[in-house]
């Protein structure tokens, strides 16, 4: 079996990218690089990037390629990425995928979590998050400690971009701008499509078996 360690995970907003990245990186001992988490941290810290990104995220729009590409390239260049990485939420435009290839950043597999829009609406409507990065769902993955995080004990919150009208906007942008990236990796023979409607554990096992790590 081929062992694939430089991976990216794609899918609609709420398809479970962050949830799967969290489980997979523990099993594969590689870092997760989530552009969404990096941007939210930059907003919380009040950096220049955070200020630029904040208004796009709030409206459910993509942050411009020129803001995001440099951040990801710098992150992949760090020591902990030498043995591999899991990119979560990048690339999500053809411009980002092409910029990555131009920099010589190769990937072994592009996972695509296939989840229909009606399931997405239910998932994002019930999502609760913690500032430590943990992700919960009021029905499918509740915290055993109620309204606080199981990992660090901080209060759980609703993400600012999980309002119904913003979710609809994010989905619309995904269909127009990110679907071509899926075709881009399919054309390179690197796409692994996974049924993302199964439960969290089943989906993780399915991915691990597809990449030869089951
Ligand atoms: P980002 O944070 O990447 O958001 P997203 O792509 O919209 O994806 P989400 O984080 O909303 O969902 P997810 O797929 O990770 O699902 P999750 O695991 O949480 O980006 C946010 C914003 O930042 C973007 O809108 C954009 O503005 C900007 N940005 C980020 N990257 C960018 C880039 N590269 N270029 C430009 N702009 C960028 O799961 C969702 C819920 O479902 C949770 O409650 C979870 O518990 C539950 N769940 C998960 N899996 C299952 C399952 N199998 N069964 C049942 N429930 C499940």
PDB file of C-alpha atoms and ligand atoms in Angstrom:
ATOM      1  CA  UNK A   1       0.000   0.000   0.000  1.00  0.00           C
ATOM      2  CA  UNK A   2       1.139   3.567  -0.736  1.00  0.00           C
ATOM      3  CA  UNK A   3       1.641   5.673   2.403  1.00  0.00           C
ATOM      4  CA  UNK A   4       0.396   9.194   1.757  1.00  0.00           C
ATOM      5  CA  UNK A   5       1.332  11.906   4.213  1.00  0.00           C
ATOM      6  CA  UNK A   6       1.113  15.240   2.351  1.00  0.00           C
ATOM      7  CA  UNK A   7      -2.597  15.604   2.144  1.00  0.00           C
ATOM      8  CA  UNK A   8      -5.352  18.108   1.859  1.00  0.00           C
ATOM      9  CA  UNK A   9      -8.955  17.843   2.864  1.00  0.00           C
ATOM     10  CA  UNK A  10     -11.660  19.548   0.836  1.00  0.00           C
ATOM     11  CA  UNK A  11     -15.412  19.790   1.008  1.00  0.00           C
ATOM     12  CA  UNK A  12     -18.269  22.188   1.532  1.00  0.00           C
ATOM     13  CA  UNK A  13     -18.420  24.367   4.649  1.00  0.00           C
ATOM     14  CA  UNK A  14     -19.548  22.000   7.423  1.00  0.00           C
ATOM     15  CA  UNK A  15     -18.691  18.810   5.532  1.00  0.00           C
ATOM     16  CA  UNK A  16     -16.486  17.786   8.479  1.00  0.00           C
ATOM     17  CA  UNK A  17     -13.028  18.874   7.300  1.00  0.00           C
ATOM     18  CA  UNK A  18     -11.938  20.216  10.694  1.00  0.00           C
ATOM     19  CA  UNK A  19     -13.453  17.257  12.561  1.00  0.00           C
ATOM     20  CA  UNK A  20     -11.733  14.703  10.317  1.00  0.00           C
ATOM     21  CA  UNK A  21      -8.446  16.628  10.309  1.00  0.00           C
ATOM     22  CA  UNK A  22      -8.502  16.561  14.134  1.00  0.00           C
ATOM     23  CA  UNK A  23      -8.896  12.727  14.206  1.00  0.00           C
ATOM     24  CA  UNK A  24      -6.624  11.968  11.257  1.00  0.00           C
ATOM     25  CA  UNK A  25      -3.595  13.984  12.378  1.00  0.00           C
ATOM     26  CA  UNK A  26      -3.647  12.170  15.747  1.00  0.00           C
ATOM     27  CA  UNK A  27      -3.538   8.824  13.935  1.00  0.00           C
ATOM     28  CA  UNK A  28      -0.952   9.940  11.349  1.00  0.00           C
ATOM     29  CA  UNK A  29       1.273  12.085  13.616  1.00  0.00           C
ATOM     30  CA  UNK A  30       1.352  15.020  11.190  1.00  0.00           C
ATOM     31  CA  UNK A  31       0.302  18.643  11.821  1.00  0.00           C
ATOM     32  CA  UNK A  32      -3.050  19.999  10.700  1.00  0.00           C
ATOM     33  CA  UNK A  33      -2.888  23.341   8.893  1.00  0.00           C
ATOM     34  CA  UNK A  34      -6.317  24.944   8.930  1.00  0.00           C
ATOM     35  CA  UNK A  35      -6.495  28.251   7.093  1.00  0.00           C
ATOM     36  CA  UNK A  36      -9.817  29.019   8.821  1.00  0.00           C
ATOM     37  CA  UNK A  37      -8.233  28.520  12.287  1.00  0.00           C
ATOM     38  CA  UNK A  38      -5.162  30.558  11.295  1.00  0.00           C
ATOM     39  CA  UNK A  39      -7.349  33.439  10.129  1.00  0.00           C
ATOM     40  CA  UNK A  40      -9.571  33.312  13.239  1.00  0.00           C
ATOM     41  CA  UNK A  41      -6.431  33.407  15.444  1.00  0.00           C
ATOM     42  CA  UNK A  42      -5.143  36.396  13.457  1.00  0.00           C
ATOM     43  CA  UNK A  43      -8.495  38.161  13.996  1.00  0.00           C
ATOM     44  CA  UNK A  44      -8.423  37.396  17.746  1.00  0.00           C
ATOM     45  CA  UNK A  45      -4.847  38.704  17.986  1.00  0.00           C
ATOM     46  CA  UNK A  46      -5.730  41.847  15.996  1.00  0.00           C
ATOM     47  CA  UNK A  47      -2.892  41.396  13.474  1.00  0.00           C
ATOM     48  CA  UNK A  48      -2.859  43.187  10.094  1.00  0.00           C
ATOM     49  CA  UNK A  49      -3.831  39.907   8.367  1.00  0.00           C
ATOM     50  CA  UNK A  50      -6.656  39.483  10.870  1.00  0.00           C
ATOM     51  CA  UNK A  51      -7.958  42.973  10.149  1.00  0.00           C
ATOM     52  CA  UNK A  52      -7.877  42.305   6.395  1.00  0.00           C
ATOM     53  CA  UNK A  53      -9.530  38.868   6.713  1.00  0.00           C
ATOM     54  CA  UNK A  54     -12.176  39.740   9.295  1.00  0.00           C
ATOM     55  CA  UNK A  55     -14.652  41.499   7.059  1.00  0.00           C
ATOM     56  CA  UNK A  56     -14.569  38.761   4.404  1.00  0.00           C
ATOM     57  CA  UNK A  57     -15.138  35.952   6.916  1.00  0.00           C
ATOM     58  CA  UNK A  58     -18.000  37.803   8.625  1.00  0.00           C
ATOM     59  CA  UNK A  59     -19.790  38.104   5.243  1.00  0.00           C
ATOM     60  CA  UNK A  60     -19.115  34.460   4.293  1.00  0.00           C
ATOM     61  CA  UNK A  61     -16.770  35.479   1.467  1.00  0.00           C
ATOM     62  CA  UNK A  62     -13.339  34.050   0.670  1.00  0.00           C
ATOM     63  CA  UNK A  63     -10.308  35.989   1.840  1.00  0.00           C
ATOM     64  CA  UNK A  64      -8.310  37.183  -1.230  1.00  0.00           C
ATOM     65  CA  UNK A  65      -5.712  34.713  -2.543  1.00  0.00           C
ATOM     66  CA  UNK A  66      -2.844  37.166  -1.987  1.00  0.00           C
ATOM     67  CA  UNK A  67      -3.612  37.277   1.743  1.00  0.00           C
ATOM     68  CA  UNK A  68      -3.824  33.514   2.253  1.00  0.00           C
ATOM     69  CA  UNK A  69      -1.162  32.028  -0.043  1.00  0.00           C
ATOM     70  CA  UNK A  70       1.863  33.547   1.720  1.00  0.00           C
ATOM     71  CA  UNK A  71       0.625  32.436   5.153  1.00  0.00           C
ATOM     72  CA  UNK A  72       0.252  28.821   4.028  1.00  0.00           C
ATOM     73  CA  UNK A  73       3.578  28.668   2.207  1.00  0.00           C
ATOM     74  CA  UNK A  74       5.363  30.029   5.282  1.00  0.00           C
ATOM     75  CA  UNK A  75       3.592  27.470   7.530  1.00  0.00           C
ATOM     76  CA  UNK A  76       4.433  24.484   5.295  1.00  0.00           C
ATOM     77  CA  UNK A  77       8.084  25.556   5.316  1.00  0.00           C
ATOM     78  CA  UNK A  78       8.375  24.951   9.067  1.00  0.00           C
ATOM     79  CA  UNK A  79      10.237  21.987  10.530  1.00  0.00           C
ATOM     80  CA  UNK A  80       7.157  20.095  11.786  1.00  0.00           C
ATOM     81  CA  UNK A  81       5.866  19.753   8.201  1.00  0.00           C
ATOM     82  CA  UNK A  82       8.918  17.876   6.914  1.00  0.00           C
ATOM     83  CA  UNK A  83       7.255  14.467   7.417  1.00  0.00           C
ATOM     84  CA  UNK A  84       3.922  15.588   6.023  1.00  0.00           C
ATOM     85  CA  UNK A  85       0.865  17.696   6.786  1.00  0.00           C
ATOM     86  CA  UNK A  86      -2.872  17.861   6.471  1.00  0.00           C
ATOM     87  CA  UNK A  87      -4.113  21.043   4.802  1.00  0.00           C
ATOM     88  CA  UNK A  88      -7.661  21.851   5.907  1.00  0.00           C
ATOM     89  CA  UNK A  89      -9.465  24.482   3.826  1.00  0.00           C
ATOM     90  CA  UNK A  90      -6.627  25.237   1.411  1.00  0.00           C
ATOM     91  CA  UNK A  91      -6.505  25.482  -1.556  1.00  0.00           C
ATOM     92  CA  UNK A  92     -10.063  26.560  -2.230  1.00  0.00           C
ATOM     93  CA  UNK A  93      -9.612  28.481  -5.464  1.00  0.00           C
ATOM     94  CA  UNK A  94      -7.792  27.423  -8.617  1.00  0.00           C
ATOM     95  CA  UNK A  95      -5.462  30.397  -8.077  1.00  0.00           C
ATOM     96  CA  UNK A  96      -4.443  28.968  -4.676  1.00  0.00           C
ATOM     97  CA  UNK A  97      -3.906  25.446  -6.104  1.00  0.00           C
ATOM     98  CA  UNK A  98      -1.770  26.808  -8.933  1.00  0.00           C
ATOM     99  CA  UNK A  99       0.246  29.051  -6.589  1.00  0.00           C
ATOM    100  CA  UNK A 100       0.972  26.031  -4.399  1.00  0.00           C
ATOM    101  CA  UNK A 101       2.163  23.982  -7.388  1.00  0.00           C
ATOM    102  CA  UNK A 102       4.298  26.914  -8.605  1.00  0.00           C
ATOM    103  CA  UNK A 103       6.057  26.984  -5.221  1.00  0.00           C
ATOM    104  CA  UNK A 104       6.902  23.268  -5.671  1.00  0.00           C
ATOM    105  CA  UNK A 105       4.538  22.206  -2.878  1.00  0.00           C
ATOM    106  CA  UNK A 106       3.284  18.802  -3.899  1.00  0.00           C
ATOM    107  CA  UNK A 107       0.581  16.684  -2.347  1.00  0.00           C
ATOM    108  CA  UNK A 108       0.040  12.926  -2.370  1.00  0.00           C
ATOM    109  CA  UNK A 109      -3.727  12.892  -1.954  1.00  0.00           C
ATOM    110  CA  UNK A 110      -6.666  15.300  -1.988  1.00  0.00           C
ATOM    111  CA  UNK A 111      -9.515  14.020   0.176  1.00  0.00           C
ATOM    112  CA  UNK A 112     -12.957  15.235  -0.793  1.00  0.00           C
ATOM    113  CA  UNK A 113     -15.681  14.846   1.825  1.00  0.00           C
ATOM    114  CA  UNK A 114     -18.856  14.532  -0.203  1.00  0.00           C
ATOM    115  CA  UNK A 115     -21.865  15.823   1.775  1.00  0.00           C
ATOM    116  CA  UNK A 116     -25.139  17.186   0.313  1.00  0.00           C
ATOM    117  CA  UNK A 117     -26.171  20.778   1.092  1.00  0.00           C
ATOM    118  CA  UNK A 118     -29.230  19.764   3.176  1.00  0.00           C
ATOM    119  CA  UNK A 119     -26.980  17.815   5.595  1.00  0.00           C
ATOM    120  CA  UNK A 120     -24.586  20.789   5.727  1.00  0.00           C
ATOM    121  CA  UNK A 121     -27.336  23.151   6.928  1.00  0.00           C
ATOM    122  CA  UNK A 122     -28.133  20.816   9.882  1.00  0.00           C
ATOM    123  CA  UNK A 123     -24.487  20.368  10.778  1.00  0.00           C
ATOM    124  CA  UNK A 124     -23.594  24.059  10.803  1.00  0.00           C
ATOM    125  CA  UNK A 125     -26.810  25.022  12.610  1.00  0.00           C
ATOM    126  CA  UNK A 126     -25.787  22.800  15.558  1.00  0.00           C
ATOM    127  CA  UNK A 127     -22.040  23.437  15.596  1.00  0.00           C
ATOM    128  CA  UNK A 128     -20.382  24.666  18.792  1.00  0.00           C
ATOM    129  CA  UNK A 129     -16.687  25.505  18.937  1.00  0.00           C
ATOM    130  CA  UNK A 130     -14.002  26.234  21.498  1.00  0.00           C
ATOM    131  CA  UNK A 131     -11.142  28.698  21.121  1.00  0.00           C
ATOM    132  CA  UNK A 132      -8.739  25.742  21.675  1.00  0.00           C
ATOM    133  CA  UNK A 133      -9.861  24.361  18.282  1.00  0.00           C
ATOM    134  CA  UNK A 134     -12.199  21.602  19.510  1.00  0.00           C
ATOM    135  CA  UNK A 135     -15.379  21.165  17.456  1.00  0.00           C
ATOM    136  CA  UNK A 136     -18.720  19.853  18.766  1.00  0.00           C
ATOM    137  CA  UNK A 137     -22.291  19.415  17.565  1.00  0.00           C
ATOM    138  CA  UNK A 138     -25.330  19.676  19.824  1.00  0.00           C
ATOM    139  CA  UNK A 139     -26.712  16.365  18.490  1.00  0.00           C
ATOM    140  CA  UNK A 140     -23.984  14.331  16.784  1.00  0.00           C
ATOM    141  CA  UNK A 141     -20.998  15.274  18.963  1.00  0.00           C
ATOM    142  CA  UNK A 142     -22.069  16.998  22.191  1.00  0.00           C
ATOM    143  CA  UNK A 143     -19.478  17.921  24.811  1.00  0.00           C
ATOM    144  CA  UNK A 144     -19.669  15.534  27.789  1.00  0.00           C
ATOM    145  CA  UNK A 145     -19.363  18.692  29.940  1.00  0.00           C
ATOM    146  CA  UNK A 146     -22.436  20.470  28.531  1.00  0.00           C
ATOM    147  CA  UNK A 147     -21.753  24.049  27.459  1.00  0.00           C
ATOM    148  CA  UNK A 148     -18.016  23.919  28.147  1.00  0.00           C
ATOM    149  CA  UNK A 149     -15.153  22.260  26.269  1.00  0.00           C
ATOM    150  CA  UNK A 150     -14.194  18.700  27.281  1.00  0.00           C
ATOM    151  CA  UNK A 151     -10.547  19.446  26.519  1.00  0.00           C
ATOM    152  CA  UNK A 152      -9.898  22.819  28.210  1.00  0.00           C
ATOM    153  CA  UNK A 153     -13.089  23.737  30.112  1.00  0.00           C
ATOM    154  CA  UNK A 154     -13.675  27.046  28.271  1.00  0.00           C
ATOM    155  CA  UNK A 155     -17.249  28.011  27.260  1.00  0.00           C
ATOM    156  CA  UNK A 156     -18.408  26.803  23.831  1.00  0.00           C
ATOM    157  CA  UNK A 157     -19.593  29.369  21.290  1.00  0.00           C
ATOM    158  CA  UNK A 158     -21.387  29.598  17.923  1.00  0.00           C
ATOM    159  CA  UNK A 159     -19.099  30.717  15.086  1.00  0.00           C
ATOM    160  CA  UNK A 160     -19.909  34.171  13.758  1.00  0.00           C
ATOM    161  CA  UNK A 161     -20.215  32.832  10.187  1.00  0.00           C
ATOM    162  CA  UNK A 162     -22.703  30.093  11.177  1.00  0.00           C
ATOM    163  CA  UNK A 163     -25.760  32.364  10.835  1.00  0.00           C
ATOM    164  CA  UNK A 164     -28.216  30.818   8.287  1.00  0.00           C
ATOM    165  CA  UNK A 165     -27.798  33.648   5.736  1.00  0.00           C
ATOM    166  CA  UNK A 166     -23.991  33.474   5.953  1.00  0.00           C
ATOM    167  CA  UNK A 167     -24.039  29.657   5.621  1.00  0.00           C
ATOM    168  CA  UNK A 168     -26.064  30.021   2.388  1.00  0.00           C
ATOM    169  CA  UNK A 169     -23.517  32.530   1.047  1.00  0.00           C
ATOM    170  CA  UNK A 170     -20.579  30.255   1.960  1.00  0.00           C
ATOM    171  CA  UNK A 171     -22.224  27.311   0.195  1.00  0.00           C
ATOM    172  CA  UNK A 172     -22.855  29.385  -2.921  1.00  0.00           C
ATOM    173  CA  UNK A 173     -19.193  30.471  -3.013  1.00  0.00           C
ATOM    174  CA  UNK A 174     -18.054  26.897  -2.442  1.00  0.00           C
ATOM    175  CA  UNK A 175     -20.029  25.635  -5.450  1.00  0.00           C
ATOM    176  CA  UNK A 176     -18.645  28.335  -7.742  1.00  0.00           C
ATOM    177  CA  UNK A 177     -15.036  28.750  -6.557  1.00  0.00           C
ATOM    178  CA  UNK A 178     -13.995  25.521  -4.812  1.00  0.00           C
ATOM    179  CA  UNK A 179     -15.663  22.840  -6.964  1.00  0.00           C
ATOM    180  CA  UNK A 180     -13.142  23.548  -9.810  1.00  0.00           C
ATOM    181  CA  UNK A 181     -10.319  22.707  -7.367  1.00  0.00           C
ATOM    182  CA  UNK A 182     -11.864  19.254  -6.898  1.00  0.00           C
ATOM    183  CA  UNK A 183     -11.792  18.763 -10.682  1.00  0.00           C
ATOM    184  CA  UNK A 184      -8.175  20.012 -10.746  1.00  0.00           C
ATOM    185  CA  UNK A 185      -7.022  17.228  -8.396  1.00  0.00           C
ATOM    186  CA  UNK A 186      -9.243  14.633 -10.087  1.00  0.00           C
ATOM    187  CA  UNK A 187      -7.487  15.423 -13.390  1.00  0.00           C
ATOM    188  CA  UNK A 188      -4.142  14.732 -11.651  1.00  0.00           C
ATOM    189  CA  UNK A 189      -5.388  11.351 -10.352  1.00  0.00           C
ATOM    190  CA  UNK A 190      -4.989  12.528  -6.734  1.00  0.00           C
ATOM    191  CA  UNK A 191      -8.620  12.833  -5.685  1.00  0.00           C
ATOM    192  CA  UNK A 192     -10.026  10.463  -3.066  1.00  0.00           C
ATOM    193  CA  UNK A 193     -13.763  10.984  -2.692  1.00  0.00           C
ATOM    194  CA  UNK A 194     -15.209   9.932   0.661  1.00  0.00           C
ATOM    195  CA  UNK A 195     -18.860   9.642   1.634  1.00  0.00           C
ATOM    196  CA  UNK A 196     -18.911  12.288   4.378  1.00  0.00           C
ATOM    197  CA  UNK A 197     -22.482  11.531   5.515  1.00  0.00           C
ATOM    198  CA  UNK A 198     -21.402   8.642   7.730  1.00  0.00           C
ATOM    199  CA  UNK A 199     -20.651   9.218  11.399  1.00  0.00           C
ATOM    200  CA  UNK A 200     -17.330  10.777  12.429  1.00  0.00           C
ATOM    201  CA  UNK A 201     -15.583   7.518  13.417  1.00  0.00           C
ATOM    202  CA  UNK A 202     -16.707   5.597  10.312  1.00  0.00           C
ATOM    203  CA  UNK A 203     -15.549   8.423   8.069  1.00  0.00           C
ATOM    204  CA  UNK A 204     -12.106   8.496   9.725  1.00  0.00           C
ATOM    205  CA  UNK A 205     -11.713   4.723   9.285  1.00  0.00           C
ATOM    206  CA  UNK A 206     -12.807   4.972   5.662  1.00  0.00           C
ATOM    207  CA  UNK A 207     -10.186   7.637   4.946  1.00  0.00           C
ATOM    208  CA  UNK A 208      -7.446   5.669   6.730  1.00  0.00           C
ATOM    209  CA  UNK A 209      -8.221   2.564   4.700  1.00  0.00           C
ATOM    210  CA  UNK A 210      -8.239   4.572   1.450  1.00  0.00           C
ATOM    211  CA  UNK A 211      -4.747   5.947   2.161  1.00  0.00           C
ATOM    212  CA  UNK A 212      -3.385   2.571   3.224  1.00  0.00           C
ATOM    213  CA  UNK A 213      -3.266   3.361   6.960  1.00  0.00           C
ATOM    214  CA  UNK A 214      -6.367   1.448   8.117  1.00  0.00           C
TER     215      UNK A 214
HETATM  216  P1  LIG B   1     -13.088  27.485   7.461  1.00  0.00           P
HETATM  217  O1  LIG B   1     -12.906  27.571   8.913  1.00  0.00           O
HETATM  218  O2  LIG B   1     -12.179  26.643   6.665  1.00  0.00           O
HETATM  219  O3  LIG B   1     -14.610  27.124   7.185  1.00  0.00           O
HETATM  220  P2  LIG B   1     -15.341  26.217   6.112  1.00  0.00           P
HETATM  221  O4  LIG B   1     -14.562  25.694   4.959  1.00  0.00           O
HETATM  222  O5  LIG B   1     -16.536  27.005   5.772  1.00  0.00           O
HETATM  223  O6  LIG B   1     -15.562  24.930   6.862  1.00  0.00           O
HETATM  224  P3  LIG B   1     -16.071  24.796   8.316  1.00  0.00           P
HETATM  225  O7  LIG B   1     -14.949  25.026   9.289  1.00  0.00           O
HETATM  226  O8  LIG B   1     -17.311  25.632   8.502  1.00  0.00           O
HETATM  227  O9  LIG B   1     -16.563  23.304   8.327  1.00  0.00           O
HETATM  228  P4  LIG B   1     -15.787  21.935   8.350  1.00  0.00           P
HETATM  229  O10 LIG B   1     -15.880  21.288   7.010  1.00  0.00           O
HETATM  230  O11 LIG B   1     -14.420  22.066   8.950  1.00  0.00           O
HETATM  231  O12 LIG B   1     -16.752  21.132   9.315  1.00  0.00           O
HETATM  232  P5  LIG B   1     -16.609  20.781  10.874  1.00  0.00           P
HETATM  233  O13 LIG B   1     -15.595  19.690  11.034  1.00  0.00           O
HETATM  234  O14 LIG B   1     -16.455  22.003  11.708  1.00  0.00           O
HETATM  235  O15 LIG B   1     -13.045  28.955   6.813  1.00  0.00           O
HETATM  236  C1  LIG B   1     -13.805  30.014   7.384  1.00  0.00           C
HETATM  237  C2  LIG B   1     -13.639  31.238   6.515  1.00  0.00           C
HETATM  238  O16 LIG B   1     -12.244  31.614   6.461  1.00  0.00           O
HETATM  239  C3  LIG B   1     -14.044  31.079   5.047  1.00  0.00           C
HETATM  240  O17 LIG B   1     -15.436  31.296   4.850  1.00  0.00           O
HETATM  241  C4  LIG B   1     -13.184  32.155   4.379  1.00  0.00           C
HETATM  242  O18 LIG B   1     -13.740  33.432   4.593  1.00  0.00           O
HETATM  243  C5  LIG B   1     -11.888  32.068   5.167  1.00  0.00           C
HETATM  244  N1  LIG B   1     -10.929  31.126   4.566  1.00  0.00           N
HETATM  245  C6  LIG B   1     -10.466  29.979   5.127  1.00  0.00           C
HETATM  246  N2  LIG B   1      -9.608  29.349   4.281  1.00  0.00           N
HETATM  247  C7  LIG B   1      -9.540  30.148   3.175  1.00  0.00           C
HETATM  248  C8  LIG B   1      -8.843  30.019   1.938  1.00  0.00           C
HETATM  249  N3  LIG B   1      -8.049  28.975   1.683  1.00  0.00           N
HETATM  250  N4  LIG B   1      -9.029  30.984   1.027  1.00  0.00           N
HETATM  251  C9  LIG B   1      -9.820  32.054   1.267  1.00  0.00           C
HETATM  252  N5  LIG B   1     -10.525  32.229   2.411  1.00  0.00           N
HETATM  253  C10 LIG B   1     -10.380  31.273   3.352  1.00  0.00           C
HETATM  254  O19 LIG B   1     -18.055  20.131  11.110  1.00  0.00           O
HETATM  255  C11 LIG B   1     -19.225  20.921  11.072  1.00  0.00           C
HETATM  256  C12 LIG B   1     -20.226  20.422  12.139  1.00  0.00           C
HETATM  257  O20 LIG B   1     -20.659  19.111  11.775  1.00  0.00           O
HETATM  258  C13 LIG B   1     -19.624  20.293  13.548  1.00  0.00           C
HETATM  259  O21 LIG B   1     -20.583  20.636  14.487  1.00  0.00           O
HETATM  260  C14 LIG B   1     -19.247  18.802  13.665  1.00  0.00           C
HETATM  261  O22 LIG B   1     -19.284  18.340  15.017  1.00  0.00           O
HETATM  262  C15 LIG B   1     -20.329  18.149  12.801  1.00  0.00           C
HETATM  263  N6  LIG B   1     -19.850  16.961  12.096  1.00  0.00           N
HETATM  264  C16 LIG B   1     -18.649  16.794  11.481  1.00  0.00           C
HETATM  265  N7  LIG B   1     -18.568  15.574  10.925  1.00  0.00           N
HETATM  266  C17 LIG B   1     -19.747  14.955  11.174  1.00  0.00           C
HETATM  267  C18 LIG B   1     -20.273  13.666  10.850  1.00  0.00           C
HETATM  268  N8  LIG B   1     -19.568  12.767  10.133  1.00  0.00           N
HETATM  269  N9  LIG B   1     -21.542  13.380  11.260  1.00  0.00           N
HETATM  270  C19 LIG B   1     -22.270  14.281  11.968  1.00  0.00           C
HETATM  271  N10 LIG B   1     -21.818  15.497  12.337  1.00  0.00           N
HETATM  272  C20 LIG B   1     -20.574  15.842  11.933  1.00  0.00           C
END
